[in-house]
Short mmCIF file of C-alpha atoms and ligand atoms in Angstrom, two decimals:
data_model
loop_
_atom_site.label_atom_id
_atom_site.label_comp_id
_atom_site.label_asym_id
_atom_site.label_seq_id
_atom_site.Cartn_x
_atom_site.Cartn_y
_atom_site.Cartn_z
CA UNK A 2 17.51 -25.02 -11.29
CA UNK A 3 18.39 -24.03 -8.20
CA UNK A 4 17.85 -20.50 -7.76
CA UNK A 5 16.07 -18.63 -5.30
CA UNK A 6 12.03 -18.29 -5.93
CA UNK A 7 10.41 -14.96 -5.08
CA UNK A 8 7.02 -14.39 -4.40
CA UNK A 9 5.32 -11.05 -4.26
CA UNK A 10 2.51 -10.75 -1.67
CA UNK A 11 0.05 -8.59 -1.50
CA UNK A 12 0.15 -5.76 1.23
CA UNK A 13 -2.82 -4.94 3.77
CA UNK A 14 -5.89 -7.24 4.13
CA UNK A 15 -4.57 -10.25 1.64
CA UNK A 16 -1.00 -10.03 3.15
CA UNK A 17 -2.88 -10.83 6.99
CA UNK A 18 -4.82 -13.45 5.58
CA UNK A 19 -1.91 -15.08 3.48
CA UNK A 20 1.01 -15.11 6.53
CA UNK A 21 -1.12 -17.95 8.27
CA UNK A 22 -1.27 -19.64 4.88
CA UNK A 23 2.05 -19.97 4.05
CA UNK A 24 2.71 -20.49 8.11
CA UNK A 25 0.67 -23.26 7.48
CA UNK A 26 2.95 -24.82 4.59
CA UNK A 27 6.23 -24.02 7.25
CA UNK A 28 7.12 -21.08 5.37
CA UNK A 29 7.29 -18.13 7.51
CA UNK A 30 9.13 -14.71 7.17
CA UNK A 31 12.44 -14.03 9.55
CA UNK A 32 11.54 -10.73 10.54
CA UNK A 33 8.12 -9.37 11.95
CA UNK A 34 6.38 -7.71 8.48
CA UNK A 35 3.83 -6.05 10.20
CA UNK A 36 6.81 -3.85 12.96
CA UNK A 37 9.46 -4.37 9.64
CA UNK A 38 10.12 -1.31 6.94
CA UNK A 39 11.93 -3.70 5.06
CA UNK A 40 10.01 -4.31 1.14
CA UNK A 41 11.69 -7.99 1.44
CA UNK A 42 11.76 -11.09 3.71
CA UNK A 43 14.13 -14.05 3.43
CA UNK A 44 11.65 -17.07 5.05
CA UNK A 45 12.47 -19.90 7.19
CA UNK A 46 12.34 -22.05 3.62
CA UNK A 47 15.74 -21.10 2.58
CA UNK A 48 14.27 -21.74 -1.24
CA UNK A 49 11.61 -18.73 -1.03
CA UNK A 50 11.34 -15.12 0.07
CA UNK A 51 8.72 -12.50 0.00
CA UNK A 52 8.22 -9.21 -1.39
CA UNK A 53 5.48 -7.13 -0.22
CA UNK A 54 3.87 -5.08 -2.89
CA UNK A 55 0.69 -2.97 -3.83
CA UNK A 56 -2.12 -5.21 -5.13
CA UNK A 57 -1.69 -3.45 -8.45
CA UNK A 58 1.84 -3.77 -8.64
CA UNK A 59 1.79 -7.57 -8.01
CA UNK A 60 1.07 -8.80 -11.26
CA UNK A 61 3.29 -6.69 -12.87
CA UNK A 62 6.17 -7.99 -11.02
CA UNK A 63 5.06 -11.83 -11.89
CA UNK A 64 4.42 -11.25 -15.61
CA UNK A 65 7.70 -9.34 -15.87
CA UNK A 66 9.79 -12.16 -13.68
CA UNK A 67 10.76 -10.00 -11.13
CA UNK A 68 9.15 -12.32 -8.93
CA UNK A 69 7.94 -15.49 -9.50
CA UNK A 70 4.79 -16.03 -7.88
CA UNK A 71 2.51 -13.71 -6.21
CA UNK A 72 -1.15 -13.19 -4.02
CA UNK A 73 -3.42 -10.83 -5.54
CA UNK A 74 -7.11 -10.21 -5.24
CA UNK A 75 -9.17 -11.47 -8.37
CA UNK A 76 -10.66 -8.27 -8.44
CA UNK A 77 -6.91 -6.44 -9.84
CA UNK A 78 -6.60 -9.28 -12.13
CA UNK A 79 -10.18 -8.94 -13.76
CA UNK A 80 -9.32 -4.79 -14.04
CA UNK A 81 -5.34 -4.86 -15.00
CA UNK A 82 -5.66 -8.37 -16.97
CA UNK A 83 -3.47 -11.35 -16.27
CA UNK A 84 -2.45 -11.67 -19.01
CA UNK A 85 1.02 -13.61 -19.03
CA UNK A 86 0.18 -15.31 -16.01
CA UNK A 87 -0.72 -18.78 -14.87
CA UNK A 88 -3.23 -18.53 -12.12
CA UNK A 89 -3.06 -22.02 -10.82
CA UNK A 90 -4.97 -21.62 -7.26
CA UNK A 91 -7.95 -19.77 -5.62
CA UNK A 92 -6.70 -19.12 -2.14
CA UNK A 93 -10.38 -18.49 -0.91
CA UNK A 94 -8.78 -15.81 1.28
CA UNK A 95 -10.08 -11.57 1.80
CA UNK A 96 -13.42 -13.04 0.24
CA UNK A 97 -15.36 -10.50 -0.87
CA UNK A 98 -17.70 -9.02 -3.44
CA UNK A 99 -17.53 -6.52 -6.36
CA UNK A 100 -20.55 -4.41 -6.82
CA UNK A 101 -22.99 -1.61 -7.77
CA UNK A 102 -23.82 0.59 -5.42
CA UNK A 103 -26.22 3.95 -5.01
CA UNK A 104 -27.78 5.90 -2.43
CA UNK A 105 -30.38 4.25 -0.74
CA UNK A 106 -33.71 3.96 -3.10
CA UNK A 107 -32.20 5.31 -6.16
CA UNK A 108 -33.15 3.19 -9.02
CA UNK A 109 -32.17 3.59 -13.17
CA UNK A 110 -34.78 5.24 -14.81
CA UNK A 111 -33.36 4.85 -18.34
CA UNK A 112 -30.84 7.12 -20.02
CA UNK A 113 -27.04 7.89 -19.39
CA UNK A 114 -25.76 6.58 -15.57
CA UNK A 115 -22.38 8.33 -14.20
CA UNK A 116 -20.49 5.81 -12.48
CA UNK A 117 -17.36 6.27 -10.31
CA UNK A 118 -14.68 3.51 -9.68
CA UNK A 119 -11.43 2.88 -9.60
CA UNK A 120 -12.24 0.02 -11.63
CA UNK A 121 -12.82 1.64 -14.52
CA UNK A 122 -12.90 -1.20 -17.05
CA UNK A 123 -14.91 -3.75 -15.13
CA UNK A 124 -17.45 -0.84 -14.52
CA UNK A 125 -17.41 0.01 -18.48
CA UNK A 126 -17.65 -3.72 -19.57
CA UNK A 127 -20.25 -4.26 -17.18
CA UNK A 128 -22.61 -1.76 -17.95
CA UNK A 129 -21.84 -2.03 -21.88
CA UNK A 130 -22.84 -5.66 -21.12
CA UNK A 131 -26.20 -4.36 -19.83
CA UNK A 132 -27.07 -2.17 -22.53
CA UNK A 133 -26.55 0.88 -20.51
CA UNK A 134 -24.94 3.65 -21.17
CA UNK A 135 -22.20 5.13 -18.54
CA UNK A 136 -20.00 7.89 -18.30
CA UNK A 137 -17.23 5.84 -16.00
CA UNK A 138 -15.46 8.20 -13.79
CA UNK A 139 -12.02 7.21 -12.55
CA UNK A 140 -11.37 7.74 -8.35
CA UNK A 141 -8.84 6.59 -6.71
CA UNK A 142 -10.48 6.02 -2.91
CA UNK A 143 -13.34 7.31 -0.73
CA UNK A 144 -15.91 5.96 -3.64
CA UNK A 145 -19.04 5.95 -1.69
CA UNK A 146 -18.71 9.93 -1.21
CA UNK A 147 -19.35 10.59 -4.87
CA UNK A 148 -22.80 9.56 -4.88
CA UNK A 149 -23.77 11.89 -1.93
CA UNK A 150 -21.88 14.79 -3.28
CA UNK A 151 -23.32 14.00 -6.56
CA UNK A 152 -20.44 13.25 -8.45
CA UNK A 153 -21.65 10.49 -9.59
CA UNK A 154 -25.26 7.88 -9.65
CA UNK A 155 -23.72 4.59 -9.09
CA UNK A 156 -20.35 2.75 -7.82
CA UNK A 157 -18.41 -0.03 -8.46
CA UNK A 158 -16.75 -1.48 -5.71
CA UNK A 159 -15.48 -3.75 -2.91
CA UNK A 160 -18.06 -4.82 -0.45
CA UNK A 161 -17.51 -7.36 2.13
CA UNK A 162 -20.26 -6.82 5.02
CA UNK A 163 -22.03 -3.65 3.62
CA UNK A 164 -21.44 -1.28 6.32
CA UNK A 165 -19.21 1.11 5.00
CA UNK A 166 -21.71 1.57 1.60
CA UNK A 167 -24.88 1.45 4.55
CA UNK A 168 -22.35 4.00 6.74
CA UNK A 169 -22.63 6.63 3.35
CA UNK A 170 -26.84 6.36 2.63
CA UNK A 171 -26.07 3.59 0.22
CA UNK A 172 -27.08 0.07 -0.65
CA UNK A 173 -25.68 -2.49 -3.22
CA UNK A 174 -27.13 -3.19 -6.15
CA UNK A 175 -25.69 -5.63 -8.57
CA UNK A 176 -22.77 -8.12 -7.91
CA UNK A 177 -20.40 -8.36 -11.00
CA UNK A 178 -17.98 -10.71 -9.62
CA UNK A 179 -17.19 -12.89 -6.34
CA UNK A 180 -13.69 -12.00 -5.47
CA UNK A 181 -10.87 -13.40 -3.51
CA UNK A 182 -7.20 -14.01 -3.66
CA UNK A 183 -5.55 -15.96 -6.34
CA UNK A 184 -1.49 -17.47 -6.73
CA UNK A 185 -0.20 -16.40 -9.72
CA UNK A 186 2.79 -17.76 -11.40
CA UNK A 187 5.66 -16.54 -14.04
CA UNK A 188 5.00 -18.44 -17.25
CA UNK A 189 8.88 -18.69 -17.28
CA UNK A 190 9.28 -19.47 -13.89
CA UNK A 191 7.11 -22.86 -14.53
CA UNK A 192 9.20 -24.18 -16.21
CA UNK A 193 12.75 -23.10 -15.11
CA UNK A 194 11.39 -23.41 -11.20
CA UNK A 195 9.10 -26.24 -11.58
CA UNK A 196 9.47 -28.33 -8.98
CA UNK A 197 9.85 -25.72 -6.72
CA UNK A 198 6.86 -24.17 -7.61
CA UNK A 199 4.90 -26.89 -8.52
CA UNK A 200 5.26 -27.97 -4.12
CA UNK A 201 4.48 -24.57 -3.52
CA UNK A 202 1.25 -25.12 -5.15
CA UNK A 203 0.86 -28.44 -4.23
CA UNK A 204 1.53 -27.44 -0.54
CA UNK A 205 -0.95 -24.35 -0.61
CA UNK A 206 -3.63 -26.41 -2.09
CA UNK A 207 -3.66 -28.78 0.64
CA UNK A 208 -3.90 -26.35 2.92
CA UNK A 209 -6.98 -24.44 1.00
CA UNK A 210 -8.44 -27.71 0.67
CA UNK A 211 -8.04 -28.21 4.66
CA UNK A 212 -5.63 -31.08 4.15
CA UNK A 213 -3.82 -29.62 7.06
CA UNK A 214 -0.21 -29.45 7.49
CA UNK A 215 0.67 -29.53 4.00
CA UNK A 216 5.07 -29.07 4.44
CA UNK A 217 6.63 -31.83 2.85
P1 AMP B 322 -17.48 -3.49 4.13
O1 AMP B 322 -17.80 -2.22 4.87
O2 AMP B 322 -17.29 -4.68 5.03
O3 AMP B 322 -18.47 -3.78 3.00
O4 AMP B 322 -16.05 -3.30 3.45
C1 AMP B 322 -15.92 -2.38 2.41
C2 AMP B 322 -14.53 -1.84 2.24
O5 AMP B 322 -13.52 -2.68 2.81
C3 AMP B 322 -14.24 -1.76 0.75
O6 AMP B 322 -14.47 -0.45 0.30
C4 AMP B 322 -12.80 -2.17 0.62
O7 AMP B 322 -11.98 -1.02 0.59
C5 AMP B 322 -12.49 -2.95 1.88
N1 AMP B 322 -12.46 -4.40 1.64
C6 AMP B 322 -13.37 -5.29 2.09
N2 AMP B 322 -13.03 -6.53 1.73
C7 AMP B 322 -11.87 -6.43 1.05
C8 AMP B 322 -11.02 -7.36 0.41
N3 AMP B 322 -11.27 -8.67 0.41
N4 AMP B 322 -9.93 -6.91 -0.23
C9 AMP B 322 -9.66 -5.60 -0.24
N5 AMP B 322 -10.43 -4.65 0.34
C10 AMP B 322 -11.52 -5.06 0.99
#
């Protein structure tokens, strides 16, 4: 088949990281994304263009065909599922690490923990995993103010260098998973697109693998 692939990217820190990627593999968008308002870029591979999505909204798109392939961080695929999806290659790019977090010196000393996240059910499999009770409390951003304002004992979230937990009084505790980007890929779209998809893959791999120029 012939058709046109699409592949949803992921906007913000993966989308930087990915551009020099897919550069990398001669693929590069026609218009400037980061000036552009535009949700959609054709490339200079007349095959492929790019959608720029949420994180959250990526797999969605892939598991429901609307685009074929996509970027997302491991860390949405472990909390929304990926279910549907093939997830053929770890891009090794936005490297970072999910985690617990409290204010500085706080320690469990048994009993119930409150824990705030927007990864609400990493956070409840983790600690059910544990043994430890937790009243998981969904936030949607700015989670290392809850445990100064007491909303909460612990966190679950994103840290890359620690400063911004470090910036709040806090300190991580527990990693629960190393996270970086992954390519996903439309169960349907490997096999109606797949020799287009299957060079994509090929291609990026290369590159991950520091084969180098990759385009073929
Ligand atoms: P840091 O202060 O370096 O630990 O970075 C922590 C914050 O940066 C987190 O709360 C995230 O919002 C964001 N962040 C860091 N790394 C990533 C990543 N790979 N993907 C998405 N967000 C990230």
């Amino acid at each position: 088949m012939t058709d046109k692939l699409t592949l949803a990217l992921t906007k913000g820190r993966i989308l930087k990281e990915t551009l020099p990627l897919l550069a990398r593999v001669g693929i590069e968008p026609l218009d400037d994304i980061a000036s552009s308002r535009k949700l959609v870029f054709e490339t200079s591979r007349a095959g492929l263009r790019l959608v720029v999505l949420r994180g959250t909204d990526v797999p969605t798109y892939v598991r429901l065909g609307a685009a074929d392939l996509g970027v997302v961080g491991k860390d949405v695929l472990l909390e929304h599922g990926a279910e549907g999806l093939y997830e053929p290659l770890d891009l090794q790019i936005a490297r970072c690490r999910l985690m617990t977090a409290g204010r500085a010196g706080w320690r469990h000393t048994g009993g119930r923990v409150r824990v705030a996240t927007k990864f609400v059910n990493i956070a409840r499999e983790h600690f059910a995993r544990k043994g430890v009770n937790a009243d998981v409390i969904k936030l949607y951003g700015a989670m290392e103010l809850a445990p100064a304002m007491h909303l909460a004992d612990l966190i679950v979230d994103i840290v890359d260098t620690g400063n911004t937990l470090r910036a709040n009084g806090m300190e991580p505790l527990e990693e629960i998973a190393a996270i970086s980007s992954r390519l996903v890929v439309n169960k349907a779209a490997m096999r109606h697109s797949h020799d287009a998809v299957t060079r994509l893959v090929r291609e990026l791999s290369a590159v991950v693998a520091g084969g180098g120029d990759a385009a073929a």
